[in-house]
Amino acid sequence: MIPVAGESFRHVLLWLFAPVMIYQVLVHTSYLILICLAGSDFVRQLRRTAYASHDRRVSSLLAHGVSLVVPAFNEEAGIVTTVQAMLALRHPRHEIIVVDDGSTDRTFDVLAERFALVTIPRQVPQDVQAEGEVLGVYIPDDGRTRLTVVRKRNAGKTAAVNTGINAATEELVAVVDADSILDPDALLAVGAPFADDPVHTIATGGVIRAANGCRVVDGRVVEVRMPPNWLSRVQVVEYLRAFLLGRSGWSRLRCLILISGAFGMFRRDLLVQVGGFAPGTVGEDFEVIMRLHQKMRREGRTYRILFVPDPIAWTEVPSTFAVLARQRRRWHRGLYEVLVRYRWMLGNPRYGRIGLVVVPWFWAFELLTPLFDAIGLVLMLVGLHFGLVDLSLFGIYLLLTMGYSFLVALATLAIEEFSFHKYPRWRDLGVAVMAAMVESFGYHQLNSVWRLQGMWDGLRRTERVWGVMTRSGFTADDRVLAAADHQAAVARQLAEQVDGRSAVVPAATPWPGEGRRP
């Protein structure tokens, strides 16, 4: 029989534990709702963005020009393959701007060797604040390849992105991580909302998937496989839920407040108006979207920020615990800093559903989730240790937390397989299901620890640094790069043919106050 003091402590423990249980149910239920919204929207979007429509956009000058800004810091392993893939993208008018942010490895050297770069006497304007002195601007010596490499002193990723925005000469700016490989039609698909509604569309984002284990040929992913490393496999499931279905659900509700820095497209004129990406935060991709929402809501303007579920940016995810821990700490610190910076939006009806729904949801179910995870686990372990909680209650806790999380992961895999069928091998699907189990029973709890550390870093305001990740690079050889060179040449010829028709086809209408810069 439990003593009176023990019985009182048990009641206190259960009283504290009840809201934790309710919280966990609400978190996973909200994710399940977002996943269902995303799934119902996929078929409609995929039908509307059939590849035939991409072919029409390739030959149409209604496709606005795009400047791909690629901030790079110590990306020697994969930067050449990334640039090759971007040169071969299907788009009538796009340029690539690589900003080398003071790399200490051979990032610039491998680019210079591969593309025969030569320096040009070009001044990069200061349309938005960009720290770090520009050391030089380089282009290929053939004078035809639309590649610009800007070397600057190290000042962080935000400064590198802003330098790229300043150097951009097209109406749209796409920010792409240097370790990313885009699908061939990625620019056309992500740019489609701008062509469909150029007045109201101000930003779009594409889905991010893990490239680990995939086969890359001609600078593109030709065979999708699950990674050989279990840590990377778990991240495949995590990316599907967060980057594909979660953001698709918010986009369906017109409530998207986060576009991944690995692949996002913006109107350049609006980026300049809001001052570019803000220094002083590690969540610069999140912060700039919040600032765009703030600007448009305060001015009472109708606008759209959308997520496009397919095209894909493939990225190399961490394969070691040390690198993954640093990444997740940085991500959650960025979330904390941005939410605190825009805390006045919380529950503010002036910002509509953004202030009344999305910001409260991110505070409750993104920022505070690791804290509630830790509280629930500690309460349960304390109760078990002192005999105040029986195993049946512990089983209910596991069912409502880890079991519900596993159900959400399975729903994610089912919708992904039905909508996109990216993993054709049954073996990969089986591995994905097992990875979903590992993600729910073990990885999620470990990730909560890293996220708590990230929040603590934000509270302490420790020094912000670039997230350095050791990369193995994508699979490529000389034959692959030669083929990519040929494909890039074909893309240039297509662009020239389109430019040659400019006498009979009207040029794209520039954004208000922003013509095509020379």
Coordinates of C-alpha atoms in Angstrom, one line a residue:
M1 CA 0.0 0.0 0.0
I2 CA 1.3 3.4 -1.0
P3 CA 1.8 5.7 2.0
V4 CA -0.3 8.9 2.3
A5 CA 2.6 11.1 1.2
G6 CA 3.3 8.8 -1.7
E7 CA -0.3 8.8 -2.7
S8 CA -0.4 12.6 -2.6
F9 CA 2.8 12.7 -4.8
R10 CA 1.2 10.2 -7.1
H11 CA -1.9 12.5 -7.6
V12 CA 0.4 15.5 -8.2
L13 CA 2.4 13.4 -10.7
L14 CA -0.8 12.4 -12.6
W15 CA -2.1 15.9 -12.5
L16 CA 1.1 17.1 -14.1
F17 CA 1.1 14.3 -16.6
A18 CA -2.5 14.7 -17.9
P19 CA -1.8 18.0 -19.8
V20 CA 1.3 16.4 -21.3
M21 CA -0.8 13.5 -22.6
I22 CA -3.4 15.8 -24.0
Y23 CA -0.6 17.9 -25.6
Q24 CA 0.9 14.9 -27.4
V25 CA -2.5 13.9 -28.8
L26 CA -3.1 17.5 -30.1
V27 CA 0.4 17.6 -31.7
H28 CA 0.0 14.4 -33.6
T29 CA -3.6 15.0 -34.5
S30 CA -2.7 18.4 -36.0
Y31 CA 0.0 16.8 -38.0
L32 CA -2.4 14.2 -39.2
I33 CA -4.8 16.9 -40.3
L34 CA -2.1 18.7 -42.2
I35 CA -1.1 15.4 -43.9
C36 CA -4.7 14.8 -45.0
L37 CA -5.0 18.3 -46.3
A38 CA -1.8 17.9 -48.3
G39 CA -2.8 14.5 -49.6
S40 CA -6.1 15.8 -50.9
D41 CA -4.3 18.6 -52.6
F42 CA -1.6 16.6 -54.3
V43 CA -3.7 15.0 -57.1
R44 CA -5.1 18.4 -58.1
Q45 CA -1.7 20.1 -58.2
L46 CA 0.0 17.2 -60.1
R47 CA -2.7 17.2 -62.8
R48 CA -2.3 21.0 -63.2
T49 CA 1.5 20.8 -63.4
A50 CA 1.8 18.0 -66.0
Y51 CA 5.0 17.9 -67.9
A52 CA 3.3 19.0 -71.1
S53 CA 2.6 22.3 -69.4
H54 CA 6.4 22.6 -68.6
D55 CA 7.1 22.1 -72.3
R56 CA 4.9 25.0 -73.1
R57 CA 6.5 27.2 -70.5
V58 CA 10.0 26.4 -71.9
S59 CA 9.1 28.0 -75.2
S60 CA 7.2 30.9 -73.7
L61 CA 8.7 34.3 -72.8
L62 CA 6.0 34.5 -70.2
A63 CA 8.4 32.6 -68.0
H64 CA 10.2 35.3 -66.0
G65 CA 13.9 35.2 -65.7
V66 CA 15.4 33.6 -62.7
S67 CA 18.7 34.2 -60.9
L68 CA 19.8 31.1 -58.9
V69 CA 21.7 32.3 -55.9
V70 CA 24.0 29.6 -54.4
P71 CA 25.7 30.6 -51.2
A72 CA 28.8 28.3 -50.7
F73 CA 31.1 27.8 -47.8
N74 CA 33.6 24.9 -48.0
E75 CA 31.5 23.0 -50.5
E76 CA 34.5 21.5 -52.5
A77 CA 33.0 18.0 -52.6
G78 CA 29.8 18.7 -54.5
I79 CA 29.8 22.3 -55.9
V80 CA 30.9 21.3 -59.4
T81 CA 28.1 18.7 -59.8
T82 CA 25.6 21.2 -58.3
V83 CA 26.5 23.9 -60.8
Q84 CA 26.5 21.4 -63.7
A85 CA 23.0 20.4 -62.8
M86 CA 21.8 24.0 -62.6
L87 CA 23.2 24.8 -66.0
A88 CA 21.2 22.0 -67.4
L89 CA 17.9 23.0 -65.9
R90 CA 15.0 23.5 -68.3
H91 CA 14.2 27.2 -68.4
P92 CA 14.4 29.8 -71.1
R93 CA 16.2 32.4 -69.1
H94 CA 18.1 31.6 -65.9
E95 CA 21.5 32.5 -64.5
I96 CA 23.6 31.0 -61.7
I97 CA 25.3 33.1 -59.1
V98 CA 27.6 31.2 -56.8
V99 CA 28.7 33.3 -53.8
D100 CA 31.9 31.9 -52.2
D101 CA 31.8 33.2 -48.6
G102 CA 35.5 33.0 -47.8
S103 CA 35.8 29.2 -48.1
T104 CA 38.9 27.7 -46.6
D105 CA 38.9 24.7 -48.8
R106 CA 39.2 24.5 -52.7
T107 CA 35.6 25.5 -53.4
F108 CA 36.6 28.4 -55.7
D109 CA 39.6 26.5 -57.2
V110 CA 37.5 23.5 -58.4
L111 CA 35.0 25.9 -60.0
A112 CA 37.8 27.9 -61.6
E113 CA 39.3 24.8 -63.0
R114 CA 36.1 23.2 -64.3
F115 CA 34.6 26.3 -65.9
A116 CA 37.8 28.2 -66.8
L117 CA 36.8 31.3 -64.8
V118 CA 38.2 34.7 -65.6
T119 CA 37.8 37.9 -63.6
I120 CA 35.7 40.8 -64.9
P121 CA 35.6 44.5 -63.7
R122 CA 32.1 44.4 -62.4
Q123 CA 30.8 46.2 -59.3
V124 CA 28.2 44.4 -57.2
P125 CA 25.5 47.0 -56.1
Q126 CA 24.4 47.3 -52.6
D127 CA 20.6 47.1 -53.1
V128 CA 20.4 45.2 -49.8
Q129 CA 22.9 45.2 -46.9
A130 CA 25.6 42.6 -47.4
E131 CA 28.5 42.4 -45.1
G132 CA 31.9 41.1 -46.3
E133 CA 34.1 42.7 -48.9
V134 CA 33.6 41.5 -52.4
L135 CA 37.0 40.3 -53.6
G136 CA 36.2 39.6 -57.2
V137 CA 33.6 38.6 -59.8
Y138 CA 34.3 35.8 -62.2
I139 CA 32.6 34.3 -65.3
P140 CA 33.5 31.4 -67.7
D141 CA 35.9 32.5 -70.4
D142 CA 33.5 31.3 -73.2
G143 CA 31.3 34.3 -72.5
R144 CA 28.2 32.2 -73.0
T145 CA 27.7 30.1 -69.9
R146 CA 25.4 32.0 -67.6
L147 CA 27.5 31.5 -64.5
T148 CA 28.8 34.2 -62.2
V149 CA 31.0 33.4 -59.2
V150 CA 31.4 36.1 -56.6
R151 CA 34.2 35.8 -54.1
K152 CA 33.9 37.7 -50.8
R153 CA 35.3 37.7 -47.3
N154 CA 33.6 35.4 -44.9
A155 CA 30.6 37.0 -43.2
G156 CA 28.1 34.2 -42.8
K157 CA 25.3 32.6 -45.0
T158 CA 23.0 35.6 -44.7
A159 CA 25.6 38.0 -46.1
A160 CA 26.4 35.5 -48.9
V161 CA 22.7 35.3 -49.9
N162 CA 22.3 39.1 -49.9
T163 CA 25.4 39.4 -52.0
G164 CA 23.8 37.1 -54.5
I165 CA 20.6 39.1 -54.5
N166 CA 22.6 42.2 -55.2
A167 CA 24.4 40.5 -58.1
A168 CA 21.1 39.1 -59.6
T169 CA 20.0 40.5 -62.9
E170 CA 16.6 38.7 -63.3
E171 CA 13.1 39.4 -61.9
L172 CA 13.0 36.3 -59.7
V173 CA 15.6 35.1 -57.3
A174 CA 15.9 31.4 -56.3
V175 CA 18.0 30.6 -53.3
V176 CA 19.5 27.1 -53.5
D177 CA 21.9 25.4 -51.1
A178 CA 25.3 24.5 -52.6
D179 CA 24.8 20.9 -51.7
S180 CA 21.5 20.6 -53.6
I181 CA 20.6 19.1 -56.9
L182 CA 17.4 20.3 -58.6
D183 CA 15.2 18.2 -60.8
P184 CA 15.3 19.2 -64.5
D185 CA 11.9 21.0 -64.4
A186 CA 12.3 22.4 -60.9
L187 CA 12.6 26.1 -62.0
L188 CA 9.6 25.8 -64.3
A189 CA 7.4 24.2 -61.7
V190 CA 8.3 26.5 -58.8
G191 CA 8.1 29.4 -61.2
A192 CA 4.7 28.4 -62.5
P193 CA 2.7 30.2 -59.7
F194 CA 4.5 33.4 -60.8
A195 CA 3.4 32.9 -64.4
D196 CA -0.1 32.0 -63.4
D197 CA -0.6 35.0 -61.1
P198 CA 2.3 37.4 -61.4
V199 CA 0.6 40.2 -59.4
H200 CA -0.1 38.3 -56.2
T201 CA 2.5 35.5 -56.0
I202 CA 5.5 36.7 -54.1
A203 CA 7.3 33.5 -53.0
T204 CA 7.3 29.8 -53.6
G205 CA 9.1 26.8 -52.2
G206 CA 9.9 23.3 -53.4
V207 CA 10.1 20.1 -51.6
I208 CA 13.5 18.9 -50.1
R209 CA 14.4 15.2 -50.3
A210 CA 17.4 13.3 -49.1
A211 CA 19.8 12.3 -51.9
N212 CA 21.9 9.9 -49.8
G213 CA 22.0 6.5 -51.5
C214 CA 20.5 7.8 -54.7
R215 CA 22.3 7.4 -58.1
V216 CA 23.2 10.7 -59.8
V217 CA 23.9 10.8 -63.5
D218 CA 24.4 13.9 -65.7
G219 CA 24.0 16.0 -62.6
R220 CA 20.5 14.7 -61.8
V221 CA 19.0 11.9 -59.6
V222 CA 18.1 9.1 -62.0
E223 CA 17.4 6.3 -59.4
V224 CA 15.9 6.9 -56.0
R225 CA 17.1 4.6 -53.3
M226 CA 17.0 4.5 -49.5
P227 CA 20.3 5.5 -47.9
P228 CA 22.6 2.8 -46.6
N229 CA 23.0 4.5 -43.3
W230 CA 20.1 4.1 -40.8
L231 CA 20.5 7.7 -39.5
S232 CA 20.0 9.0 -43.0
R233 CA 17.1 6.6 -43.6
V234 CA 15.3 8.1 -40.6
Q235 CA 15.7 11.6 -42.0
V236 CA 14.1 10.5 -45.2
V237 CA 10.9 9.9 -43.3
E238 CA 11.3 13.0 -41.3
Y239 CA 11.8 15.1 -44.5
L240 CA 8.7 13.7 -46.1
R241 CA 6.6 14.6 -43.1
A242 CA 8.0 18.1 -42.5
F243 CA 9.2 19.3 -45.9
L244 CA 6.6 17.6 -48.1
L245 CA 3.3 17.0 -46.3
G246 CA 3.5 19.5 -43.5
R247 CA 4.3 22.5 -45.7
S248 CA 1.9 21.3 -48.4
G249 CA -0.9 21.3 -45.7
W250 CA -0.1 24.8 -44.6
S251 CA 0.1 26.0 -48.2
R252 CA -3.3 24.5 -48.9
L253 CA -4.6 26.7 -46.0
R254 CA -2.7 29.7 -47.4
C255 CA -0.8 29.8 -44.1
L256 CA 2.8 29.0 -45.2
I257 CA 5.3 30.8 -43.1
L258 CA 8.4 28.8 -43.9
I259 CA 10.2 28.1 -47.2
S260 CA 13.4 26.1 -46.9
G261 CA 16.6 27.9 -47.6
A262 CA 17.6 24.9 -49.7
F263 CA 15.1 25.8 -52.4
G264 CA 12.9 28.9 -52.5
M265 CA 12.0 31.4 -55.1
F266 CA 11.1 35.1 -54.5
R267 CA 10.3 38.3 -56.3
R268 CA 13.5 40.2 -56.3
D269 CA 11.9 43.6 -56.0
L270 CA 10.1 42.6 -52.7
L271 CA 13.3 41.1 -51.3
V272 CA 15.0 44.4 -51.9
Q273 CA 12.0 46.3 -50.3
V274 CA 12.2 44.3 -47.1
G275 CA 16.0 44.6 -47.0
G276 CA 16.9 41.1 -48.1
F277 CA 17.7 38.3 -45.6
A278 CA 18.2 39.6 -42.1
P279 CA 21.6 39.2 -40.4
G280 CA 21.7 38.2 -36.8
T281 CA 19.7 35.0 -37.0
V282 CA 20.4 31.4 -38.0
G283 CA 16.8 31.0 -39.3
E284 CA 17.2 33.5 -42.1
D285 CA 14.9 31.5 -44.5
F286 CA 12.1 31.5 -41.9
E287 CA 12.7 35.1 -40.9
V288 CA 12.4 36.6 -44.4
I289 CA 9.0 34.9 -45.0
M290 CA 7.7 36.3 -41.7
R291 CA 8.9 39.7 -42.8
L292 CA 7.2 39.4 -46.2
H293 CA 4.0 38.4 -44.4
Q294 CA 4.4 41.5 -42.1
K295 CA 4.9 43.9 -45.0
M296 CA 2.0 42.6 -47.1
R297 CA -0.4 42.4 -44.2
R298 CA 0.5 45.9 -42.9
E299 CA 0.0 47.3 -46.4
G300 CA -3.3 45.4 -46.8
R301 CA -2.2 43.8 -50.1
T302 CA -3.5 40.5 -51.5
Y303 CA -0.6 38.0 -51.9
R304 CA 0.3 34.3 -52.2
I305 CA 3.2 32.4 -50.7
L306 CA 2.9 28.8 -52.0
F307 CA 4.6 25.4 -51.7
V308 CA 5.0 23.3 -54.8
P309 CA 5.2 19.6 -53.8
D310 CA 7.0 18.3 -56.9
P311 CA 9.7 19.5 -58.2
I312 CA 12.4 18.4 -55.9
A313 CA 15.7 19.7 -54.5
W314 CA 17.9 16.8 -53.5
T315 CA 20.3 17.4 -50.6
E316 CA 22.8 15.4 -48.7
V317 CA 21.6 14.9 -45.2
P318 CA 23.9 14.3 -42.2
S319 CA 25.1 10.7 -41.8
T320 CA 26.8 11.1 -38.4
F321 CA 25.3 11.9 -35.0
A322 CA 27.7 14.8 -34.4
V323 CA 26.8 16.6 -37.6
L324 CA 23.1 15.9 -37.2
A325 CA 23.1 17.2 -33.7
R326 CA 24.7 20.5 -34.7
Q327 CA 22.2 20.9 -37.6
R328 CA 19.2 20.3 -35.4
R329 CA 20.4 22.6 -32.7
R330 CA 20.9 25.3 -35.3
W331 CA 17.5 24.7 -36.8
H332 CA 15.6 24.9 -33.5
R333 CA 17.6 27.9 -32.4
G334 CA 16.6 29.6 -35.6
L335 CA 12.9 28.8 -34.9
Y336 CA 13.2 30.2 -31.4
E337 CA 14.9 33.4 -32.5
V338 CA 12.4 34.1 -35.3
L339 CA 9.3 33.4 -33.1
V340 CA 10.7 35.6 -30.4
R341 CA 11.5 38.4 -32.9
Y342 CA 7.9 38.3 -34.2
R343 CA 6.2 37.5 -30.9
W344 CA 3.8 40.5 -31.4
M345 CA 2.2 38.6 -34.2
L346 CA 1.0 35.9 -31.7
G347 CA -2.8 36.1 -31.5
N348 CA -2.8 39.5 -33.4
P349 CA -5.9 39.7 -35.6
R350 CA -4.2 42.3 -37.7
Y351 CA -2.3 39.5 -39.3
G352 CA -5.3 37.3 -40.0
R353 CA -4.8 33.5 -40.0
I354 CA -1.1 34.0 -39.8
G355 CA -1.3 35.7 -36.4
L356 CA -4.4 33.8 -35.1
V357 CA -3.6 30.3 -36.3
V358 CA -0.1 29.6 -37.7
V359 CA 2.1 31.6 -35.3
P360 CA 0.3 30.1 -32.2
W361 CA 0.6 26.6 -33.7
F362 CA 4.4 27.1 -34.2
W363 CA 4.8 28.3 -30.7
A364 CA 2.8 25.5 -29.2
F365 CA 3.5 22.5 -31.5
E366 CA 7.0 23.2 -32.9
L367 CA 9.0 25.3 -30.4
L368 CA 7.7 23.8 -27.2
T369 CA 7.4 20.2 -28.4
P370 CA 10.8 19.0 -27.2
L371 CA 10.1 20.6 -23.8
F372 CA 6.9 18.7 -23.4
D373 CA 8.6 15.5 -24.6
A374 CA 11.2 15.9 -21.9
I375 CA 8.7 16.7 -19.2
G376 CA 6.5 13.7 -20.1
L377 CA 9.4 11.3 -20.2
V378 CA 10.9 12.5 -16.9
L379 CA 7.5 12.3 -15.1
M380 CA 6.9 8.8 -16.4
L381 CA 10.4 7.6 -15.4
V382 CA 10.1 9.2 -12.0
G383 CA 6.7 7.5 -11.5
L384 CA 8.0 4.1 -12.6
H385 CA 11.1 4.4 -10.4
F386 CA 9.1 5.1 -7.2
G387 CA 6.3 2.8 -8.1
L388 CA 3.8 5.6 -8.5
V389 CA 2.9 4.7 -12.1
D390 CA 1.9 1.2 -13.2
L391 CA 3.0 -0.3 -16.5
S392 CA -0.5 0.0 -18.0
L393 CA -0.3 3.8 -17.8
F394 CA 3.2 3.7 -19.2
G395 CA 1.9 1.7 -22.1
I396 CA -0.9 4.2 -22.7
Y397 CA 1.8 6.9 -22.7
L398 CA 3.9 5.1 -25.3
L399 CA 0.8 4.5 -27.5
L400 CA -0.3 8.1 -27.5
T401 CA 3.2 9.5 -28.1
M402 CA 5.4 7.0 -30.0
G403 CA 2.5 5.0 -31.4
Y404 CA 0.6 8.0 -32.7
S405 CA 3.9 9.4 -34.1
F406 CA 4.4 6.1 -36.0
L407 CA 0.9 6.2 -37.4
V408 CA 1.6 9.7 -38.7
A409 CA 4.8 8.5 -40.3
L410 CA 3.0 5.6 -41.9
A411 CA 0.3 7.9 -43.3
T412 CA 3.1 10.1 -44.7
L413 CA 4.7 7.2 -46.5
A414 CA 1.4 6.0 -47.8
I415 CA 0.5 9.4 -49.3
E416 CA 4.0 9.8 -50.7
E417 CA 3.8 6.4 -52.4
F418 CA 0.3 7.0 -53.8
S419 CA 1.1 10.5 -55.1
F420 CA 4.7 10.4 -56.3
H421 CA 6.0 6.8 -56.1
K422 CA 9.6 7.9 -55.9
Y423 CA 10.8 4.5 -54.4
P424 CA 10.0 1.9 -57.0
R425 CA 11.7 -1.0 -55.1
W426 CA 9.7 -2.9 -52.5
R427 CA 12.8 -3.3 -50.5
D428 CA 13.1 0.5 -50.2
L429 CA 9.5 0.7 -49.0
G430 CA 10.1 -1.9 -46.4
V431 CA 13.2 -0.1 -45.2
A432 CA 11.2 3.2 -45.1
V433 CA 8.6 1.6 -42.8
M434 CA 11.3 0.3 -40.5
A435 CA 12.9 3.8 -40.6
A436 CA 9.5 5.2 -39.6
M437 CA 9.5 2.9 -36.6
V438 CA 13.0 4.0 -35.6
E439 CA 12.1 7.6 -36.1
S440 CA 9.2 7.3 -33.7
F441 CA 10.8 5.0 -31.1
G442 CA 14.2 6.5 -30.3
Y443 CA 15.2 9.1 -32.9
H444 CA 12.4 11.5 -32.0
Q445 CA 13.4 11.5 -28.4
L446 CA 17.1 12.1 -29.2
N447 CA 16.1 14.9 -31.6
S448 CA 14.1 16.5 -28.7
V449 CA 17.3 16.7 -26.7
W450 CA 19.1 18.4 -29.6
R451 CA 16.3 20.8 -30.1
L452 CA 16.2 21.7 -26.4
Q453 CA 19.9 22.5 -26.7
G454 CA 19.2 24.7 -29.6
M455 CA 16.6 26.6 -27.6
W456 CA 19.1 27.0 -24.8
D457 CA 21.7 28.3 -27.3
G458 CA 19.1 30.9 -28.3
L459 CA 18.3 31.9 -24.8
R460 CA 22.0 32.3 -24.0
R461 CA 22.6 34.1 -27.3
T462 CA 25.8 32.2 -28.1
E463 CA 27.8 33.0 -31.2
R464 CA 26.1 32.2 -34.5
V465 CA 28.2 30.4 -37.1
W466 CA 27.8 28.7 -40.5
G467 CA 26.7 25.1 -40.1
V468 CA 29.7 23.1 -41.4
M469 CA 28.9 19.6 -42.6
T470 CA 31.4 17.1 -44.0
R471 CA 30.0 15.9 -47.3
S472 CA 31.0 13.0 -49.5
G473 CA 29.5 14.6 -52.6
F474 CA 27.2 13.1 -55.2
T475 CA 28.1 10.3 -57.6
A476 CA 29.7 11.7 -60.7
D477 CA 32.7 11.1 -63.1
D478 CA 34.3 12.8 -66.1
R479 CA 31.8 11.2 -68.5
V480 CA 28.9 12.4 -66.4
L481 CA 30.3 16.0 -66.3
A482 CA 30.9 15.9 -70.1
A483 CA 27.3 14.9 -70.6
A484 CA 26.2 17.7 -68.4
D485 CA 28.3 20.1 -70.4
H486 CA 26.4 19.0 -73.5
Q487 CA 23.1 19.3 -71.8
A488 CA 23.9 22.8 -70.6
A489 CA 24.8 23.8 -74.2
V490 CA 21.5 22.5 -75.4
A491 CA 19.8 24.6 -72.7
R492 CA 21.7 27.7 -73.9
Q493 CA 20.7 27.0 -77.5
L494 CA 17.0 26.8 -76.4
A495 CA 17.3 30.1 -74.6
E496 CA 18.9 31.7 -77.6
Q497 CA 16.0 30.4 -79.8
V498 CA 13.5 31.9 -77.4
D499 CA 15.4 35.2 -77.3
G500 CA 15.4 35.2 -81.1
R501 CA 11.6 35.2 -81.2
S502 CA 11.4 38.3 -79.0
A503 CA 10.5 40.4 -82.1
V504 CA 7.2 38.6 -82.5
V505 CA 6.5 37.5 -78.9
P506 CA 6.2 40.2 -76.2
A507 CA 8.7 40.1 -73.4
A508 CA 7.6 39.3 -69.9
T509 CA 6.0 42.1 -68.0
P510 CA 8.5 43.3 -65.4
W511 CA 7.4 43.5 -61.7
P512 CA 6.1 46.8 -60.6
G513 CA 9.1 49.2 -60.3
E514 CA 11.6 46.5 -61.3
G515 CA 12.6 46.0 -64.9
R516 CA 15.1 43.5 -66.0
R517 CA 18.4 44.8 -64.7
P518 CA 21.4 45.0 -67.0

